[in-house]
Coordinates of C-alpha atoms and ligand atoms in Angstrom, one line a residue:
M53 CA -10.9 -9.0 -9.4
R54 CA -7.4 -7.3 -9.3
V55 CA -7.2 -5.1 -6.3
G56 CA -4.5 -2.5 -6.0
V57 CA -3.0 -0.5 -3.2
P58 CA -0.7 2.4 -3.9
K59 CA 1.5 4.0 -1.2
E60 CA -0.3 7.1 0.2
I61 CA 1.5 10.3 -1.1
K62 CA -0.4 13.1 0.8
V63 CA 2.0 14.9 3.1
H64 CA 2.3 13.2 6.5
E65 CA -0.1 10.4 5.6
Y66 CA 1.2 7.1 7.0
R67 CA -2.0 5.0 6.9
V68 CA -2.5 2.3 4.2
G69 CA -5.6 1.2 2.3
L70 CA -5.3 -2.5 3.1
T71 CA -3.5 -4.1 6.0
P72 CA -1.8 -7.5 5.4
E73 CA -4.7 -9.2 7.3
A74 CA -7.3 -7.5 5.0
V75 CA -5.2 -8.6 1.9
R76 CA -5.4 -12.2 3.2
E77 CA -9.2 -11.9 3.1
Y78 CA -9.2 -10.7 -0.5
I79 CA -6.8 -13.4 -1.6
S80 CA -8.8 -16.2 0.2
A81 CA -11.9 -14.9 -1.6
G82 CA -10.2 -15.5 -4.9
H83 CA -9.0 -12.0 -5.8
A84 CA -5.5 -10.9 -6.8
V85 CA -3.9 -8.0 -4.8
V86 CA -1.0 -5.8 -6.0
I87 CA 0.7 -3.5 -3.6
E88 CA 3.2 -0.7 -4.2
T89 CA 6.5 -1.4 -2.4
G90 CA 6.6 0.4 0.9
A91 CA 2.9 1.0 1.1
G92 CA 2.7 -0.5 4.6
A93 CA 5.8 1.0 6.0
G94 CA 3.9 3.6 8.1
I95 CA 2.1 0.7 10.0
S96 CA 5.3 -1.4 10.3
A97 CA 4.0 -3.8 7.6
P98 CA 7.0 -4.6 5.3
D99 CA 6.6 -5.9 1.8
A100 CA 7.3 -9.4 3.1
A101 CA 4.2 -9.3 5.3
Y102 CA 2.1 -8.6 2.2
E103 CA 3.9 -11.3 0.1
A104 CA 3.4 -13.8 2.9
V105 CA -0.4 -13.5 2.4
G106 CA -0.2 -13.8 -1.4
A107 CA 0.0 -10.2 -2.6
R108 CA 2.4 -9.2 -5.4
I109 CA 4.7 -6.2 -4.7
V110 CA 5.3 -3.8 -7.6
A111 CA 7.9 -1.0 -7.8
S112 CA 5.7 2.0 -8.6
A113 CA 2.2 3.4 -8.1
A114 CA 2.0 3.6 -11.9
E115 CA 2.0 -0.2 -12.0
V116 CA -0.7 -0.5 -9.4
F117 CA -3.0 2.0 -11.3
A118 CA -2.3 0.3 -14.6
E119 CA -3.1 -3.2 -13.4
A120 CA -5.9 -2.9 -10.8
D121 CA -9.6 -3.1 -11.4
M122 CA -10.2 -1.5 -8.0
I123 CA -7.9 0.9 -6.2
V124 CA -8.2 0.9 -2.3
K125 CA -6.7 4.0 -0.6
V126 CA -7.1 6.1 2.5
K127 CA -6.8 9.8 1.4
E128 CA -8.3 11.5 -1.6
P129 CA -6.2 11.0 -4.8
Q130 CA -3.7 13.7 -5.5
P131 CA -3.4 15.4 -8.9
G132 CA -0.8 13.0 -10.2
E133 CA -3.1 10.1 -9.2
W134 CA -6.2 11.4 -10.9
A135 CA -4.5 11.2 -14.2
Q136 CA -3.8 7.5 -13.8
L137 CA -7.4 6.5 -13.1
R138 CA -9.6 5.3 -15.9
E139 CA -13.1 4.4 -16.9
G140 CA -14.2 1.0 -15.8
Q141 CA -11.9 1.2 -12.7
I142 CA -13.3 1.5 -9.1
L143 CA -11.8 3.9 -6.6
F144 CA -12.6 3.2 -2.9
T145 CA -11.2 5.8 -0.5
Y146 CA -12.0 9.0 1.5
L147 CA -12.8 11.7 -1.1
H148 CA -14.3 14.8 0.8
L149 CA -15.2 16.2 -2.6
A150 CA -17.6 19.0 -1.5
P151 CA -14.9 21.6 -0.8
D152 CA -12.5 20.3 -3.5
P153 CA -13.8 21.2 -7.0
A154 CA -10.3 20.5 -8.6
Q155 CA -10.3 16.9 -7.4
A156 CA -14.0 16.5 -8.5
A157 CA -13.1 17.8 -12.0
G158 CA -10.1 15.4 -12.1
L159 CA -12.2 12.4 -11.2
V160 CA -15.0 13.3 -13.6
E161 CA -12.4 13.7 -16.4
S162 CA -10.9 10.3 -15.6
G163 CA -14.2 8.4 -16.0
V164 CA -13.5 6.4 -12.8
T165 CA -16.2 5.0 -10.5
A166 CA -15.4 6.7 -7.2
I167 CA -16.9 5.5 -3.9
A168 CA -16.3 7.8 -1.0
Y169 CA -15.9 6.2 2.5
E170 CA -17.4 9.2 4.1
T171 CA -20.8 9.0 2.4
V172 CA -21.4 5.2 2.8
T173 CA -24.3 4.8 5.2
D174 CA -25.6 2.0 7.5
R175 CA -29.1 0.9 8.5
F176 CA -28.9 3.0 11.7
G177 CA -28.5 6.2 9.8
G178 CA -24.8 6.4 10.7
L179 CA -21.7 6.7 8.6
P180 CA -19.9 3.4 9.3
L181 CA -16.6 4.3 7.5
L182 CA -16.3 7.7 9.2
A183 CA -17.0 6.4 12.7
P184 CA -13.7 4.5 13.2
M185 CA -11.8 7.7 12.8
S186 CA -14.1 9.5 15.2
E187 CA -13.4 6.8 17.7
V188 CA -9.7 7.3 17.3
A189 CA -9.9 11.1 17.5
G190 CA -12.1 11.0 20.6
R191 CA -9.7 8.8 22.5
L192 CA -6.7 10.8 21.2
A193 CA -8.3 14.0 22.4
I194 CA -7.8 13.0 26.1
E195 CA -4.2 12.0 25.4
A196 CA -3.7 15.4 23.8
A197 CA -5.4 17.1 26.8
A198 CA -3.3 15.2 29.3
V199 CA -0.1 16.3 27.6
S200 CA -1.2 19.9 27.3
L201 CA -2.3 20.1 30.9
K202 CA 1.3 19.6 32.0
R203 CA 3.2 22.7 33.1
P204 CA 6.1 22.4 30.5
A205 CA 3.4 22.4 27.8
G206 CA 1.8 25.6 29.3
G207 CA -1.0 23.9 31.1
R208 CA -2.2 24.1 34.7
G209 CA 0.4 21.5 35.8
M210 CA -2.2 19.0 36.6
L211 CA -2.5 15.2 36.4
I212 CA -5.8 14.4 34.7
G213 CA -6.8 11.7 37.2
G214 CA -5.4 13.4 40.3
V215 CA -4.1 11.2 43.1
P216 CA -5.7 10.1 46.3
G217 CA -6.4 13.2 48.3
V218 CA -6.1 15.6 45.3
P219 CA -9.1 16.1 43.0
P220 CA -8.8 15.1 39.3
A221 CA -9.3 17.4 36.3
R222 CA -12.7 18.5 35.3
V223 CA -13.3 17.5 31.7
V224 CA -16.2 19.0 29.8
V225 CA -17.1 17.2 26.5
I226 CA -19.4 19.3 24.2
G227 CA -21.1 16.9 21.8
G228 CA -21.9 13.3 22.9
G229 CA -21.7 11.5 19.5
V230 CA -18.9 9.1 18.5
V231 CA -16.0 11.5 19.3
G232 CA -17.5 12.7 22.6
T233 CA -18.4 9.2 23.9
H234 CA -14.9 7.9 23.3
A235 CA -13.3 11.0 24.8
A236 CA -15.6 10.7 27.9
R237 CA -14.7 7.0 28.2
M238 CA -11.0 7.7 28.2
A239 CA -11.3 10.6 30.6
A240 CA -13.5 8.6 33.0
G241 CA -11.1 5.7 32.7
L242 CA -8.2 8.0 33.9
G243 CA -10.3 9.1 36.8
A244 CA -11.3 12.5 35.6
D245 CA -14.5 14.3 36.7
V246 CA -16.4 14.2 33.4
V247 CA -19.6 15.9 32.0
I248 CA -21.0 15.5 28.5
L249 CA -23.2 18.2 27.0
D250 CA -25.5 17.5 24.0
R251 CA -28.5 19.0 22.3
S252 CA -30.1 15.6 21.8
L253 CA -32.1 14.4 24.8
P254 CA -32.4 10.8 23.5
R255 CA -28.6 10.8 23.2
L256 CA -28.2 12.1 26.7
R257 CA -30.4 9.3 27.9
Q258 CA -28.3 6.7 26.1
L259 CA -25.1 8.2 27.6
D260 CA -26.6 8.1 31.0
E261 CA -27.4 4.4 30.6
L262 CA -24.0 3.7 29.1
F263 CA -21.9 5.3 31.8
G264 CA -24.1 4.3 34.7
G265 CA -23.6 7.5 36.6
R266 CA -19.8 7.6 36.2
V267 CA -20.2 10.6 33.8
R268 CA -22.6 13.5 34.3
T269 CA -24.8 14.5 31.4
R270 CA -26.2 18.0 30.8
F271 CA -28.5 19.5 28.1
S272 CA -26.4 21.9 26.0
T273 CA -27.6 25.5 26.4
L274 CA -25.4 28.5 26.1
D275 CA -25.8 28.9 29.8
A276 CA -24.8 25.3 30.6
I277 CA -21.8 25.6 28.3
E278 CA -20.6 28.8 30.0
T279 CA -21.1 27.4 33.5
E280 CA -19.2 24.2 32.7
I281 CA -16.3 25.8 30.8
F282 CA -15.6 28.3 33.6
A283 CA -15.1 25.4 36.0
A284 CA -13.2 23.2 33.5
D285 CA -9.6 22.2 33.3
V286 CA -10.2 20.5 29.9
V287 CA -12.9 21.2 27.2
I288 CA -13.3 18.8 24.3
G289 CA -15.2 20.2 21.3
A290 CA -16.9 17.3 19.6
V291 CA -20.1 18.7 18.0
L292 CA -21.3 18.0 14.5
I293 CA -24.3 19.3 12.6
P294 CA -24.2 17.1 9.5
G295 CA -23.4 18.9 6.3
A296 CA -22.9 22.3 8.1
A297 CA -19.9 24.1 9.6
A298 CA -19.5 23.5 13.3
P299 CA -21.5 26.0 15.5
R300 CA -19.3 28.4 17.5
L301 CA -20.1 27.6 21.1
V302 CA -17.3 29.3 23.0
S303 CA -16.5 32.9 22.3
R304 CA -13.1 34.7 22.8
A305 CA -14.7 36.8 25.5
Q306 CA -15.5 33.7 27.5
L307 CA -11.9 32.6 27.6
S308 CA -11.3 35.3 30.2
G309 CA -13.7 33.5 32.5
M310 CA -11.8 30.2 32.2
K311 CA -8.9 29.0 34.4
R312 CA -5.4 30.0 33.2
G313 CA -3.7 27.0 31.7
A314 CA -7.0 25.2 30.9
V315 CA -6.9 23.2 27.7
L316 CA -9.3 23.4 24.8
V317 CA -9.2 20.4 22.3
D318 CA -11.3 21.3 19.2
V319 CA -11.8 17.9 17.5
A320 CA -14.5 19.6 15.3
I321 CA -11.8 21.8 13.7
D322 CA -12.2 19.8 10.5
Q323 CA -15.6 21.3 10.2
G324 CA -14.3 24.8 11.1
G325 CA -14.1 24.4 14.9
C326 CA -16.5 25.1 17.7
F327 CA -14.5 27.7 19.6
E328 CA -14.2 31.2 18.2
T329 CA -10.4 31.2 18.8
S330 CA -9.7 27.8 17.0
R331 CA -7.5 27.6 14.0
A332 CA -6.2 24.4 12.4
T333 CA -2.8 23.1 13.6
T334 CA -0.6 20.2 12.7
H335 CA 1.0 17.3 14.6
A336 CA 4.3 19.0 14.2
D337 CA 3.1 22.1 16.1
P338 CA -0.2 21.1 17.6
T339 CA -0.9 23.8 20.3
Y340 CA -1.0 27.6 20.7
E341 CA -2.2 29.8 23.5
V342 CA -4.9 32.5 23.5
D343 CA -5.6 34.6 26.7
G344 CA -3.9 32.0 28.8
V345 CA -5.9 29.0 27.5
I346 CA -4.1 26.3 25.6
H347 CA -5.7 25.3 22.2
Y348 CA -5.1 21.9 20.5
C349 CA -6.7 22.0 17.0
V350 CA -5.1 19.2 14.9
A351 CA -7.3 18.6 11.8
N352 CA -6.2 15.1 11.1
M353 CA -5.8 13.6 14.6
P354 CA -5.9 9.9 13.5
G355 CA -2.9 10.5 11.3
A356 CA -0.8 10.4 14.5
V357 CA -1.6 6.8 15.1
P358 CA -1.5 5.2 11.6
L359 CA -1.2 1.7 12.9
T360 CA -4.3 1.8 15.0
S361 CA -6.2 4.0 12.5
S362 CA -5.4 1.7 9.5
Y363 CA -6.6 -1.4 11.4
A364 CA -9.7 0.5 12.6
L365 CA -10.5 1.7 9.1
N366 CA -9.9 -1.8 7.5
N367 CA -12.3 -3.4 10.0
A368 CA -15.0 -1.1 8.7
T369 CA -14.1 -1.0 5.0
L370 CA -13.4 -4.8 4.5
P371 CA -17.0 -6.0 4.1
F372 CA -17.8 -3.3 1.5
G373 CA -14.5 -3.8 -0.3
L374 CA -15.0 -7.6 -0.5
A375 CA -18.5 -7.0 -1.9
L376 CA -17.2 -4.6 -4.5
A377 CA -14.4 -7.1 -5.5
A378 CA -16.9 -9.9 -5.8
K379 CA -19.7 -8.2 -7.6
G380 CA -18.3 -5.0 -9.1
L381 CA -20.9 -2.4 -9.9
D382 CA -23.7 -5.0 -9.0
A383 CA -22.6 -4.5 -5.3
I384 CA -23.6 -0.9 -5.6
R385 CA -26.9 -1.7 -7.3
S386 CA -27.8 -4.3 -4.6
D387 CA -26.8 -2.3 -1.5
P388 CA -28.3 1.2 -1.0
H389 CA -25.7 1.9 1.7
L390 CA -22.9 1.3 -0.7
A391 CA -24.8 3.2 -3.4
A392 CA -24.8 6.2 -1.0
G393 CA -21.1 6.1 -1.2
L394 CA -21.1 6.5 -5.0
N395 CA -19.9 10.0 -5.7
I396 CA -18.7 9.9 -9.3
H397 CA -19.5 7.4 -12.1
R398 CA -18.2 7.6 -15.6
G399 CA -18.0 11.4 -15.7
D400 CA -21.1 12.2 -13.7
I401 CA -21.4 13.4 -10.1
T402 CA -23.8 10.9 -8.5
N403 CA -24.2 12.2 -5.0
A404 CA -26.8 14.9 -4.5
P405 CA -25.2 16.9 -1.6
V406 CA -21.8 16.7 -3.2
A407 CA -23.3 18.0 -6.5
A408 CA -25.1 20.8 -4.7
S409 CA -21.9 21.8 -2.9
L410 CA -20.0 21.9 -6.1
Q411 CA -22.9 23.6 -7.9
K412 CA -22.8 20.9 -10.5
P413 CA -25.7 18.9 -12.1
Y414 CA -26.8 15.7 -10.4
Ligands
NAD542 P1 -21.5 12.7 15.8 O1 -22.6 13.1 14.8 O2 -21.4 11.3 16.2 O3 -21.7 13.5 17.1 C1 -22.0 14.9 17.1 C2 -22.8 15.2 18.4 O4 -22.9 16.7 18.5 C3 -24.3 14.8 18.2 O5 -24.6 13.9 19.3 C4 -25.1 16.1 18.3 O6 -26.3 15.9 18.9 C5 -24.1 17.0 19.0 N1 -24.4 18.4 18.9 C6 -24.8 19.1 17.9 N2 -24.9 20.4 18.2 C7 -24.6 20.5 19.5 C8 -24.5 21.6 20.5 N3 -24.9 22.8 20.1 N4 -24.2 21.3 21.7 C9 -23.9 20.1 22.1 N5 -23.9 19.0 21.3 C10 -24.3 19.2 20.0 O7 -20.1 13.3 15.2 P2 -18.7 12.7 15.6 O8 -18.3 11.6 14.7 O9 -18.6 12.5 17.0 O10 -17.8 13.9 15.1 C11 -17.7 15.1 15.8 C12 -16.7 16.1 15.1 O11 -15.4 15.6 15.1 C13 -17.0 16.3 13.6 O12 -16.8 17.6 13.3 C14 -16.0 15.4 12.9 O13 -15.8 15.9 11.6 C15 -14.9 15.7 13.8 N6 -13.7 14.8 13.7 C16 -12.5 15.3 13.7 C17 -11.3 14.6 13.6 C18 -10.0 15.2 13.6 O14 -9.0 14.6 13.3 N7 -9.9 16.5 14.1 C19 -11.4 13.2 13.5 C20 -12.7 12.6 13.5 C21 -13.9 13.4 13.6

């Protein structure tokens, strides 16, 4: 199969669909790979790195779209890209179609077969192509908190791990899934005093085993949340109710009970945020203050580390991409998890929740 990778064109998107290492895997499996010049610039992968593993570099995205049987990307296609897709071509990327009827219409119109990373499943009931970005965001959340806790950033002027003789920061993680676990791991690694709250008792048991007593676990009630946030230096919002907006777990009124200069990092902001006072921010201007509490609410946290994120994403997408390249649509027919990723096929919306959100037939 001919596999194509255009340069990402969404604003401030520096990741790339295939790393040179992933390209080498496609080439050694007998496929041809065509890359738009500069596609790897954001991860310090020059054209020469792709050529060295056998890819062909072309001057424009138009050539990639014209030549490839399968397009591998990171972000959803932009309007100028929809127009270049065609029937019989496979698109493998994040789509997030539910809140984006214009894109859905564009893809339906194109006739393309679109597989969305975010709806591919695994046998454990997880979302294997979403998890790597949650891992990245969870770890970044503690880096963001450490920066914001410093006095020049408006924070309490505190070192997250303390020093001998001075206590570390108290870090409260609400939601002990992928984001929360990775945030807790980073915070504990820096020496912080960490507690994770979750509504799932089985999950709390797993976390207790995982951290071996190094991190406290607590069942997430309104009362437990209030008690913990009032004592916190850092609060990480990491909850998810699949398919729903994030629940609002911390009200504006509660901010007055928190320490001045404490930091809220709302990773769940991409689902609307779990603090009443959250509003989405950007890497260019990531924080703001409400009632003396610093808020960090960047909606695309992994975008700050495109090199790590591209490799993490490629590790997860590679087996699925290779299967698609080898078997085409038969890969979807023979793998229910890949089939769960099929969102649009030849003008039809083929994912029930996506169709329901868009109020379209399924
Ligand atoms: P996950 O499903 O792995 O974990 C969510 C956890 O929240 C689950 O363990 C669940 O039991 C728990 N939960 C639900 N309601 C709760 C409550 N009331 N109190 C405490 N815990 C509760 O999800 P995840 O992959 O960790 O993602 C978490 C959030 O981070 C999602 O909204 C996701 O979209 C978001 N995210 C944001 C970015 C970003 O750049 N901002 C990046 C990746 C993920």
